[in-house]
mmCIF file of C-alpha atoms in Angstrom:
data_model
loop_
_atom_site.group_PDB
_atom_site.id
_atom_site.type_symbol
_atom_site.label_atom_id
_atom_site.label_comp_id
_atom_site.label_asym_id
_atom_site.label_seq_id
_atom_site.Cartn_x
_atom_site.Cartn_y
_atom_site.Cartn_z
ATOM 1 C CA MET A 1 60.878 77.587 74.237
ATOM 2 C CA MET A 2 59.259 80.699 72.982
ATOM 3 C CA GLN A 3 61.924 83.488 71.924
ATOM 4 C CA PHE A 4 60.980 86.825 73.054
ATOM 5 C CA GLU A 5 62.104 90.011 71.301
ATOM 6 C CA LYS A 6 64.185 92.617 72.729
ATOM 7 C CA SER A 7 62.765 96.044 72.806
ATOM 8 C CA ARG A 8 63.664 98.773 70.237
ATOM 9 C CA GLN A 9 65.232 100.706 72.655
ATOM 10 C CA LEU A 10 67.574 97.992 73.817
ATOM 11 C CA GLN A 11 67.972 96.764 70.017
ATOM 12 C CA GLU A 12 69.350 100.380 69.586
ATOM 13 C CA LEU A 13 72.057 100.544 72.307
ATOM 14 C CA PRO A 14 75.391 100.602 71.258
ATOM 15 C CA LYS A 15 77.807 97.429 71.077
ATOM 16 C CA GLN A 16 79.956 97.539 73.849
ATOM 17 C CA PHE A 17 83.184 98.897 72.534
ATOM 18 C CA PHE A 18 85.672 96.784 75.087
ATOM 19 C CA ALA A 19 83.852 93.370 74.613
ATOM 20 C CA SER A 20 85.618 92.824 71.155
ATOM 21 C CA LEU A 21 88.949 93.851 72.549
ATOM 22 C CA VAL A 22 88.417 91.247 75.752
ATOM 23 C CA ALA A 23 87.397 88.543 73.042
ATOM 24 C CA LYS A 24 90.939 89.349 70.995
ATOM 25 C CA VAL A 25 92.811 89.221 74.421
ATOM 26 C CA LYS A 26 91.082 86.082 75.219
ATOM 27 C CA ALA A 27 91.868 84.351 71.943
ATOM 28 C CA ILE A 28 95.749 85.245 72.208
ATOM 29 C CA THR A 29 95.813 83.997 75.769
ATOM 30 C CA GLU A 30 94.346 80.825 74.538
ATOM 31 C CA GLN A 31 97.174 80.208 72.483
ATOM 32 C CA GLY A 32 99.849 80.144 75.478
ATOM 33 C CA HIS A 33 100.690 83.857 75.266
ATOM 34 C CA ASP A 34 101.321 86.156 77.952
ATOM 35 C CA VAL A 35 99.469 89.181 77.388
ATOM 36 C CA ILE A 36 100.034 92.342 78.989
ATOM 37 C CA ASN A 37 96.737 94.527 78.864
ATOM 38 C CA LEU A 38 96.889 97.915 78.766
ATOM 39 C CA GLY A 39 93.633 98.397 77.140
ATOM 40 C CA GLN A 40 91.111 98.447 79.657
ATOM 41 C CA GLY A 41 90.365 100.731 82.618
ATOM 42 C CA ASN A 42 89.744 98.435 85.960
ATOM 43 C CA PRO A 43 92.304 99.591 88.866
ATOM 44 C CA ASP A 44 94.792 96.933 89.424
ATOM 45 C CA GLN A 45 95.307 97.586 93.227
ATOM 46 C CA PRO A 46 93.068 96.683 95.901
ATOM 47 C CA THR A 47 90.717 98.894 98.212
ATOM 48 C CA PRO A 48 92.507 100.093 101.262
ATOM 49 C CA GLU A 49 92.769 98.111 104.167
ATOM 50 C CA HIS A 50 90.980 100.493 106.682
ATOM 51 C CA ILE A 51 88.137 100.585 104.132
ATOM 52 C CA VAL A 52 87.477 96.820 103.575
ATOM 53 C CA LYS A 53 87.522 96.902 107.442
ATOM 54 C CA SER A 54 85.384 99.231 107.653
ATOM 55 C CA LEU A 55 82.733 97.418 105.280
ATOM 56 C CA GLN A 56 83.446 94.566 107.472
ATOM 57 C CA THR A 57 82.479 95.801 110.467
ATOM 58 C CA ALA A 58 79.243 97.860 109.326
ATOM 59 C CA ALA A 59 78.212 94.095 107.689
ATOM 60 C CA GLU A 60 78.111 92.554 110.746
ATOM 61 C CA ASN A 61 75.411 95.194 112.178
ATOM 62 C CA THR A 62 72.049 93.351 111.895
ATOM 63 C CA ILE A 63 70.336 97.304 111.452
ATOM 64 C CA ASN A 64 72.285 97.092 107.839
ATOM 65 C CA HIS A 65 70.511 94.071 106.757
ATOM 66 C CA LYS A 66 67.511 95.946 106.407
ATOM 67 C CA TYR A 67 66.682 98.543 103.944
ATOM 68 C CA SER A 68 67.931 101.587 103.449
ATOM 69 C CA PRO A 69 66.162 104.968 103.490
ATOM 70 C CA PHE A 70 65.261 105.166 99.482
ATOM 71 C CA ARG A 71 67.522 107.892 98.868
ATOM 72 C CA GLY A 72 70.700 106.485 101.054
ATOM 73 C CA HIS A 73 71.882 107.527 104.334
ATOM 74 C CA GLN A 74 72.179 111.004 105.774
ATOM 75 C CA TYR A 75 76.073 109.910 107.040
ATOM 76 C CA LEU A 76 77.051 109.510 103.491
ATOM 77 C CA LYS A 77 75.536 112.566 101.811
ATOM 78 C CA GLU A 78 76.942 114.608 104.958
ATOM 79 C CA ALA A 79 80.113 113.027 104.172
ATOM 80 C CA ALA A 80 80.438 113.911 100.601
ATOM 81 C CA THR A 81 79.842 117.680 101.939
ATOM 82 C CA VAL A 82 82.908 117.498 104.146
ATOM 83 C CA PHE A 83 85.229 116.024 100.990
ATOM 84 C CA TYR A 84 83.787 118.396 98.523
ATOM 85 C CA GLU A 85 84.646 121.373 101.298
ATOM 86 C CA ARG A 86 87.658 119.780 102.249
ATOM 87 C CA GLU A 87 89.424 119.131 98.646
ATOM 88 C CA TYR A 88 88.052 121.875 96.685
ATOM 89 C CA GLY A 89 86.449 124.452 99.012
ATOM 90 C CA VAL A 90 83.251 123.749 97.770
ATOM 91 C CA LYS A 91 80.156 124.184 99.873
ATOM 92 C CA LEU A 92 77.031 121.851 99.130
ATOM 93 C CA ASP A 93 73.530 121.074 100.902
ATOM 94 C CA PRO A 94 73.623 117.496 102.171
ATOM 95 C CA ASN A 95 69.492 117.775 101.927
ATOM 96 C CA SER A 96 69.139 118.809 98.557
ATOM 97 C CA GLU A 97 72.354 118.544 96.588
ATOM 98 C CA VAL A 98 73.825 115.655 97.062
ATOM 99 C CA ALA A 99 72.535 112.076 95.241
ATOM 100 C CA ILE A 100 73.777 108.425 96.006
ATOM 101 C CA LEU A 101 74.780 106.376 92.890
ATOM 102 C CA PHE A 102 75.668 102.786 92.082
ATOM 103 C CA GLY A 103 78.664 103.971 90.885
ATOM 104 C CA GLY A 104 79.382 106.813 88.329
ATOM 105 C CA LYS A 105 78.159 105.107 85.626
ATOM 106 C CA ALA A 106 74.762 104.575 86.683
ATOM 107 C CA GLY A 107 74.217 108.507 86.854
ATOM 108 C CA LEU A 108 75.882 109.148 83.528
ATOM 109 C CA VAL A 109 73.314 106.951 82.106
ATOM 110 C CA GLU A 110 70.466 107.963 84.142
ATOM 111 C CA LEU A 111 70.489 111.481 83.634
ATOM 112 C CA PRO A 112 69.504 111.764 79.846
ATOM 113 C CA GLN A 113 66.439 110.003 81.250
ATOM 114 C CA CYS A 114 66.145 112.604 83.902
ATOM 115 C CA LEU A 115 66.496 115.680 81.959
ATOM 116 C CA LEU A 116 65.544 115.023 77.863
ATOM 117 C CA ASN A 117 62.753 114.243 76.065
ATOM 118 C CA PRO A 118 62.716 112.156 72.763
ATOM 119 C CA GLY A 119 64.221 114.254 69.804
ATOM 120 C CA ASP A 120 65.898 116.519 72.608
ATOM 121 C CA THR A 121 69.967 117.126 71.811
ATOM 122 C CA ILE A 122 72.747 116.401 74.140
ATOM 123 C CA LEU A 123 76.243 117.735 73.709
ATOM 124 C CA VAL A 124 78.929 114.811 74.170
ATOM 125 C CA PRO A 125 82.844 114.916 74.035
ATOM 126 C CA ASP A 126 84.545 113.020 70.829
ATOM 127 C CA PRO A 127 86.742 111.236 71.885
ATOM 128 C CA GLY A 128 84.914 110.482 75.168
ATOM 129 C CA TYR A 129 83.419 107.509 77.187
ATOM 130 C CA PRO A 130 81.159 105.215 75.225
ATOM 131 C CA ASP A 131 78.869 104.618 77.761
ATOM 132 C CA TYR A 132 77.399 108.137 77.683
ATOM 133 C CA LEU A 133 75.776 107.238 74.416
ATOM 134 C CA SER A 134 73.782 104.520 76.496
ATOM 135 C CA GLY A 135 71.930 107.230 78.475
ATOM 136 C CA VAL A 136 71.142 109.268 75.380
ATOM 137 C CA VAL A 137 69.733 106.099 73.275
ATOM 138 C CA LEU A 138 67.978 105.120 76.762
ATOM 139 C CA ALA A 139 66.503 108.792 76.590
ATOM 140 C CA GLN A 140 65.766 108.592 72.787
ATOM 141 C CA ALA A 141 67.435 111.749 72.836
ATOM 142 C CA LYS A 142 69.607 112.811 69.746
ATOM 143 C CA THR A 143 73.781 113.494 70.132
ATOM 144 C CA GLU A 144 75.858 116.338 68.782
ATOM 145 C CA PHE A 145 79.381 115.694 69.028
ATOM 146 C CA MET A 146 81.844 118.394 70.217
ATOM 147 C CA PRO A 147 85.575 117.644 68.833
ATOM 148 C CA LEU A 148 88.229 117.269 71.087
ATOM 149 C CA THR A 149 91.516 117.808 69.384
ATOM 150 C CA GLU A 150 95.515 117.826 70.160
ATOM 151 C CA GLU A 151 95.334 121.694 69.046
ATOM 152 C CA ASN A 152 92.930 122.726 71.495
ATOM 153 C CA ASP A 153 94.497 120.620 74.382
ATOM 154 C CA TYR A 154 91.279 118.155 74.418
ATOM 155 C CA LEU A 155 88.854 120.716 74.685
ATOM 156 C CA PRO A 156 85.736 121.412 73.205
ATOM 157 C CA HIS A 157 85.675 124.572 71.113
ATOM 158 C CA TYR A 158 82.543 126.266 72.136
ATOM 159 C CA GLY A 159 82.224 128.950 69.057
ATOM 160 C CA GLU A 160 82.500 125.761 66.356
ATOM 161 C CA ILE A 161 79.133 124.829 67.611
ATOM 162 C CA HIS A 162 76.193 125.201 65.218
ATOM 163 C CA THR A 163 73.684 127.784 66.045
ATOM 164 C CA GLU A 164 70.999 125.256 65.365
ATOM 165 C CA THR A 165 72.506 122.884 67.285
ATOM 166 C CA LEU A 166 72.478 124.920 70.195
ATOM 167 C CA GLU A 167 69.009 126.191 69.848
ATOM 168 C CA ARG A 168 67.945 122.401 70.341
ATOM 169 C CA ALA A 169 70.695 121.312 73.126
ATOM 170 C CA LYS A 170 69.660 121.021 76.767
ATOM 171 C CA MET A 171 72.173 119.066 78.206
ATOM 172 C CA MET A 172 75.775 118.466 78.103
ATOM 173 C CA PHE A 173 78.578 115.834 79.151
ATOM 174 C CA LEU A 174 82.217 116.657 80.203
ATOM 175 C CA ASN A 175 84.791 114.888 81.569
ATOM 176 C CA TYR A 176 88.294 116.317 82.976
ATOM 177 C CA PRO A 177 90.660 114.674 84.066
ATOM 178 C CA ASN A 178 89.654 113.496 80.413
ATOM 179 C CA ASN A 179 89.566 109.493 79.503
ATOM 180 C CA PRO A 180 90.965 108.784 77.184
ATOM 181 C CA THR A 181 93.258 111.605 76.535
ATOM 182 C CA GLY A 182 94.557 112.317 80.206
ATOM 183 C CA ALA A 183 93.815 116.165 79.589
ATOM 184 C CA SER A 184 93.351 118.386 82.448
ATOM 185 C CA ALA A 185 90.747 121.346 82.636
ATOM 186 C CA THR A 186 91.822 124.852 83.705
ATOM 187 C CA GLU A 187 89.906 127.380 85.551
ATOM 188 C CA GLU A 188 89.450 129.589 82.615
ATOM 189 C CA PHE A 189 87.795 126.582 80.280
ATOM 190 C CA PHE A 190 85.090 125.786 83.317
ATOM 191 C CA GLU A 191 84.254 129.720 83.618
ATOM 192 C CA GLU A 192 83.729 129.674 79.837
ATOM 193 C CA THR A 193 82.009 126.521 80.467
ATOM 194 C CA VAL A 194 79.408 128.504 82.761
ATOM 195 C CA SER A 195 78.814 131.288 80.391
ATOM 196 C CA PHE A 196 78.172 129.252 77.938
ATOM 197 C CA ALA A 197 75.974 127.040 79.612
ATOM 198 C CA ASN A 198 73.730 130.378 80.829
ATOM 199 C CA GLU A 199 73.549 131.589 77.502
ATOM 200 C CA HIS A 200 71.857 128.543 75.783
ATOM 201 C CA SER A 201 69.842 126.947 78.893
ATOM 202 C CA ILE A 202 71.805 123.802 78.459
ATOM 203 C CA CYS A 203 72.681 121.840 81.652
ATOM 204 C CA VAL A 204 76.509 120.205 82.291
ATOM 205 C CA VAL A 205 77.226 117.041 83.616
ATOM 206 C CA HIS A 206 80.755 117.227 84.620
ATOM 207 C CA ASP A 207 82.119 113.237 84.782
ATOM 208 C CA PHE A 208 84.958 114.009 87.182
ATOM 209 C CA ALA A 209 85.879 109.993 87.664
ATOM 210 C CA TYR A 210 89.602 110.648 87.938
ATOM 211 C CA GLY A 211 89.379 113.699 89.958
ATOM 212 C CA ALA A 212 92.016 112.441 92.347
ATOM 213 C CA ILE A 213 94.447 111.759 90.043
ATOM 214 C CA GLY A 214 96.708 114.577 88.352
ATOM 215 C CA PHE A 215 100.393 114.575 87.636
ATOM 216 C CA ASP A 216 103.247 117.137 88.307
ATOM 217 C CA GLY A 217 102.324 118.964 91.645
ATOM 218 C CA LYS A 218 99.068 119.904 89.409
ATOM 219 C CA LYS A 219 95.888 118.525 91.639
ATOM 220 C CA PRO A 220 92.693 118.721 88.843
ATOM 221 C CA ILE A 221 90.045 120.917 89.719
ATOM 222 C CA SER A 222 86.375 120.441 90.014
ATOM 223 C CA PHE A 223 83.668 122.183 87.860
ATOM 224 C CA LEU A 224 81.996 123.118 90.863
ATOM 225 C CA GLN A 225 84.632 125.689 91.589
ATOM 226 C CA ALA A 226 83.734 127.647 89.116
ATOM 227 C CA GLU A 227 81.571 130.653 89.862
ATOM 228 C CA GLY A 228 77.649 130.049 89.034
ATOM 229 C CA ALA A 229 78.831 125.884 88.179
ATOM 230 C CA LYS A 230 76.023 124.807 90.678
ATOM 231 C CA ASP A 231 73.110 127.046 88.834
ATOM 232 C CA VAL A 232 73.788 125.404 85.172
ATOM 233 C CA GLY A 233 74.790 121.692 86.491
ATOM 234 C CA ILE A 234 76.256 119.003 88.512
ATOM 235 C CA GLU A 235 79.370 116.612 89.030
ATOM 236 C CA ILE A 236 79.617 112.890 89.477
ATOM 237 C CA TYR A 237 82.391 111.565 91.353
ATOM 238 C CA THR A 238 83.139 107.785 91.724
ATOM 239 C CA LEU A 239 84.852 105.996 94.614
ATOM 240 C CA SER A 240 86.098 103.365 91.975
ATOM 241 C CA LYS A 241 89.608 105.352 91.140
ATOM 242 C CA THR A 242 90.228 107.328 93.835
ATOM 243 C CA TYR A 243 89.832 104.580 96.277
ATOM 244 C CA ASN A 244 90.096 101.111 94.233
ATOM 245 C CA MET A 245 86.360 100.565 94.916
ATOM 246 C CA ALA A 246 85.396 100.019 91.162
ATOM 247 C CA GLY A 247 83.647 96.801 92.383
ATOM 248 C CA TRP A 248 81.895 98.169 95.367
ATOM 249 C CA ARG A 249 79.736 100.542 92.625
ATOM 250 C CA VAL A 250 79.252 103.739 95.062
ATOM 251 C CA GLY A 251 79.190 107.300 93.767
ATOM 252 C CA PHE A 252 77.109 110.445 94.171
ATOM 253 C CA ALA A 253 76.464 113.261 92.019
ATOM 254 C CA VAL A 254 76.634 117.131 93.270
ATOM 255 C CA GLY A 255 75.391 120.319 92.486
ATOM 256 C CA ASN A 256 72.252 121.629 91.181
ATOM 257 C CA LYS A 257 69.227 120.910 93.163
ATOM 258 C CA SER A 258 66.923 120.594 90.418
ATOM 259 C CA VAL A 259 68.797 118.360 88.722
ATOM 260 C CA ILE A 260 69.833 116.044 92.284
ATOM 261 C CA GLU A 261 65.916 115.922 92.807
ATOM 262 C CA ALA A 262 65.195 114.565 89.162
ATOM 263 C CA LEU A 263 67.936 111.963 89.574
ATOM 264 C CA GLU A 264 66.639 111.157 92.962
ATOM 265 C CA LEU A 265 63.170 110.816 91.879
ATOM 266 C CA LEU A 266 63.923 108.102 89.153
ATOM 267 C CA GLN A 267 66.570 106.418 91.343
ATOM 268 C CA ASP A 268 63.319 105.943 93.903
ATOM 269 C CA HIS A 269 61.608 103.996 91.172
ATOM 270 C CA LEU A 270 64.639 101.753 90.562
ATOM 271 C CA TYR A 271 66.613 101.320 93.391
ATOM 272 C CA VAL A 272 66.164 100.842 97.501
ATOM 273 C CA SER A 273 69.604 102.254 97.851
ATOM 274 C CA LEU A 274 72.721 101.117 98.568
ATOM 275 C CA PHE A 275 73.812 98.365 100.955
ATOM 276 C CA PRO A 276 74.000 100.307 103.802
ATOM 277 C CA ALA A 277 77.630 98.703 105.232
ATOM 278 C CA ILE A 278 78.833 100.219 101.306
ATOM 279 C CA GLN A 279 77.460 103.319 102.459
ATOM 280 C CA GLU A 280 79.504 103.214 105.776
ATOM 281 C CA ALA A 281 82.391 102.315 104.075
ATOM 282 C CA ALA A 282 81.974 104.750 101.527
ATOM 283 C CA ALA A 283 81.922 107.495 104.374
ATOM 284 C CA SER A 284 84.868 106.140 105.591
ATOM 285 C CA ALA A 285 86.534 106.699 102.560
ATOM 286 C CA LEU A 286 85.790 109.971 102.125
ATOM 287 C CA LEU A 287 86.377 111.352 105.526
ATOM 288 C CA ASP A 288 89.236 109.283 107.020
ATOM 289 C CA SER A 289 93.098 109.808 106.111
ATOM 290 C CA GLN A 290 93.986 110.353 102.702
ATOM 291 C CA SER A 291 97.432 109.111 102.711
ATOM 292 C CA CYS A 292 96.354 106.232 100.462
ATOM 293 C CA VAL A 293 95.168 108.257 97.750
ATOM 294 C CA GLU A 294 98.707 110.293 97.894
ATOM 295 C CA GLU A 295 100.314 107.008 97.699
ATOM 296 C CA LEU A 296 98.356 105.870 94.948
ATOM 297 C CA VAL A 297 98.608 108.920 92.805
ATOM 298 C CA ASN A 298 102.503 109.038 93.354
ATOM 299 C CA LYS A 299 102.403 104.956 91.951
ATOM 300 C CA TYR A 300 100.346 106.191 88.865
ATOM 301 C CA GLU A 301 102.952 109.073 88.285
ATOM 302 C CA GLY A 302 105.784 106.918 88.532
ATOM 303 C CA ARG A 303 104.217 104.410 86.078
ATOM 304 C CA ARG A 304 103.641 107.175 83.766
ATOM 305 C CA ASN A 305 107.026 107.977 83.851
ATOM 306 C CA VAL A 306 108.720 104.443 83.294
ATOM 307 C CA PHE A 307 105.812 104.159 80.723
ATOM 308 C CA ILE A 308 106.451 107.851 78.475
ATOM 309 C CA ASP A 309 110.444 107.816 79.132
ATOM 310 C CA GLY A 310 110.355 104.194 77.551
ATOM 311 C CA LEU A 311 108.462 104.971 74.679
ATOM 312 C CA ARG A 312 110.513 107.760 73.911
ATOM 313 C CA SER A 313 113.851 106.161 74.287
ATOM 314 C CA ILE A 314 112.489 103.644 71.470
ATOM 315 C CA GLY A 315 111.734 106.763 69.021
ATOM 316 C CA TRP A 316 108.422 107.306 69.694
ATOM 317 C CA ASP A 317 106.825 110.974 69.874
ATOM 318 C CA VAL A 318 104.301 110.496 72.589
ATOM 319 C CA GLN A 319 103.022 113.224 75.093
ATOM 320 C CA ALA A 320 102.583 112.837 78.653
ATOM 321 C CA PRO A 321 99.089 112.183 79.947
ATOM 322 C CA LYS A 322 98.745 115.592 82.683
ATOM 323 C CA ALA A 323 95.896 113.298 84.519
ATOM 324 C CA SER A 324 94.052 110.148 84.962
ATOM 325 C CA PHE A 325 95.856 106.571 84.738
ATOM 326 C CA PHE A 326 95.476 106.911 80.890
ATOM 327 C CA ALA A 327 98.368 107.873 78.334
ATOM 328 C CA TRP A 328 96.810 108.685 74.840
ATOM 329 C CA LEU A 329 99.388 108.141 72.572
ATOM 330 C CA LYS A 330 99.675 108.636 68.377
ATOM 331 C CA ILE A 331 99.950 105.788 66.260
ATOM 332 C CA PRO A 332 102.869 105.388 63.707
ATOM 333 C CA GLU A 333 102.284 106.512 59.780
ATOM 334 C CA GLY A 334 100.656 103.533 57.870
ATOM 335 C CA PHE A 335 98.081 102.574 61.061
ATOM 336 C CA THR A 336 94.550 102.806 61.721
ATOM 337 C CA SER A 337 94.042 102.589 65.011
ATOM 338 C CA ASP A 338 92.422 99.572 64.791
ATOM 339 C CA SER A 339 94.978 97.782 62.765
ATOM 340 C CA PHE A 340 97.925 99.289 65.135
ATOM 341 C CA ALA A 341 96.066 98.301 68.093
ATOM 342 C CA ASP A 342 95.599 94.498 66.375
ATOM 343 C CA TYR A 343 99.361 94.582 65.360
ATOM 344 C CA LEU A 344 100.817 95.308 68.843
ATOM 345 C CA LEU A 345 98.435 92.209 70.158
ATOM 346 C CA THR A 346 98.949 90.249 67.629
ATOM 347 C CA HIS A 347 102.959 90.686 67.461
ATOM 348 C CA ALA A 348 103.869 91.705 70.781
ATOM 349 C CA HIS A 349 100.898 90.565 73.047
ATOM 350 C CA VAL A 350 100.691 94.209 74.148
ATOM 351 C CA ALA A 351 96.801 95.070 74.094
ATOM 352 C CA VAL A 352 95.980 98.614 73.931
ATOM 353 C CA ALA A 353 92.728 100.125 73.147
ATOM 354 C CA ALA A 354 91.806 101.396 69.518
ATOM 355 C CA GLY A 355 91.186 105.693 69.699
ATOM 356 C CA ASN A 356 88.432 105.112 67.095
ATOM 357 C CA GLY A 357 86.176 103.313 69.982
ATOM 358 C CA PHE A 358 86.046 106.681 71.934
ATOM 359 C CA GLY A 359 84.786 108.489 69.009
ATOM 360 C CA GLU A 360 85.407 109.695 65.430
ATOM 361 C CA PHE A 361 88.205 111.996 66.706
ATOM 362 C CA GLY A 362 89.914 109.163 68.292
ATOM 363 C CA GLU A 363 91.414 107.661 65.035
ATOM 364 C CA GLY A 364 94.713 108.086 64.743
ATOM 365 C CA TYR A 365 95.433 107.190 68.380
ATOM 366 C CA VAL A 366 95.682 104.144 71.105
ATOM 367 C CA ARG A 367 94.381 104.573 74.617
ATOM 368 C CA VAL A 368 97.040 102.828 77.522
ATOM 369 C CA GLY A 369 95.887 102.070 80.426
ATOM 370 C CA LEU A 370 98.464 102.436 83.114
ATOM 371 C CA LEU A 371 97.252 99.924 85.529
ATOM 372 C CA THR A 372 99.903 97.119 86.210
ATOM 373 C CA SER A 373 103.233 97.253 87.728
ATOM 374 C CA GLU A 374 106.326 99.483 86.191
ATOM 375 C CA GLU A 375 108.279 96.338 85.495
ATOM 376 C CA ARG A 376 105.257 95.193 82.790
ATOM 377 C CA LEU A 377 104.973 98.714 81.565
ATOM 378 C CA GLN A 378 108.667 98.390 80.843
ATOM 379 C CA GLU A 379 108.578 94.769 79.628
ATOM 380 C CA ALA A 380 105.716 96.161 77.559
ATOM 381 C CA VAL A 381 108.119 98.680 76.051
ATOM 382 C CA GLU A 382 110.589 96.254 75.211
ATOM 383 C CA ARG A 383 107.987 94.233 73.134
ATOM 384 C CA ILE A 384 107.438 97.137 71.490
ATOM 385 C CA ARG A 385 110.922 97.939 70.910
ATOM 386 C CA ALA A 386 111.342 94.707 69.262
ATOM 387 C CA LEU A 387 108.479 95.402 66.517
ATOM 388 C CA ASN A 388 111.190 98.223 64.664
ATOM 389 C CA LEU A 389 108.562 100.549 64.373
ATOM 390 C CA PHE A 390 109.866 103.935 65.075
ATOM 391 C CA GLY A 391 113.550 103.679 63.646
ATOM 392 C CA GLU A 392 115.366 104.481 66.635
#
């Protein structure tokens, strides 16, 4: 059998960070150990029943067995605009300011290919979602990292970006609530971002994947709420986290008309849009009662409190996340991120994600997903307590 070589672009793609973690967890599990897996970001709750029923009803309608319009059904775009005005006070034109996506990740990977030419520069947060880099490689673009540090509340410091970099930069990824740090953005920061992008002609792509999940009574804000935001960029929203629809692969991009048009043009050549029944169910999720979202956020906040309070009780000095379903934990002295994650997996059978998998500035931390029950999180605390790492 002939062996055909992968294209240079595929060979240059970054290795999937979570693949090695999955393999390590599998190896420990196959030894007969019960692993509490807090290392990945896969929501553990089912999709709300009314959304599932909407899909079931729509799937039985034979009109939905045909091709969808290339750019998706108008009713889903209109639902997205209703959702944004209701939740954030942001008005959108469904005809020109909304693009339907095969999940948020698809849009994030596609956008560099829509806007960048080979050799162009994109600004990327460090630490940040690893798959941002996939689209950069496919666009043959260059990456410049923006450090996110605890001292600056995990916000990029635009004044520290070199002038030469700003002259080359055409695009920037942001993500608040933030993966992996759980940090939130402020109105002042987004206003500063709009001014910065205007000054340097940079397109802002705000990844709003965790937009529904804020704690302590503080709802995360949309980038588009900042005055002039639509002039300089777009926002990516996914239903994966808000409605536990990760496997459904549905989301949308909203904002700047020229960027939306470029995104839809590329997708014209890749897809014939989503299965219409999923589009109907997504519209139901956005338009129907949001009590399921409130219940979900309360659940995550309860988990956060149990886990963070538990870690503090054993002497681990950790910060509680302000939003998202992740906790970003500074590791004890004497470890690297990799060695500490391996130590917890081997000796406590608790899986966490090493911080350096999210970038150079993630070294010294691990990321924990609050995606199991309070009882299992408390058990994870007790297993870590038994290691006597913190001298309680």
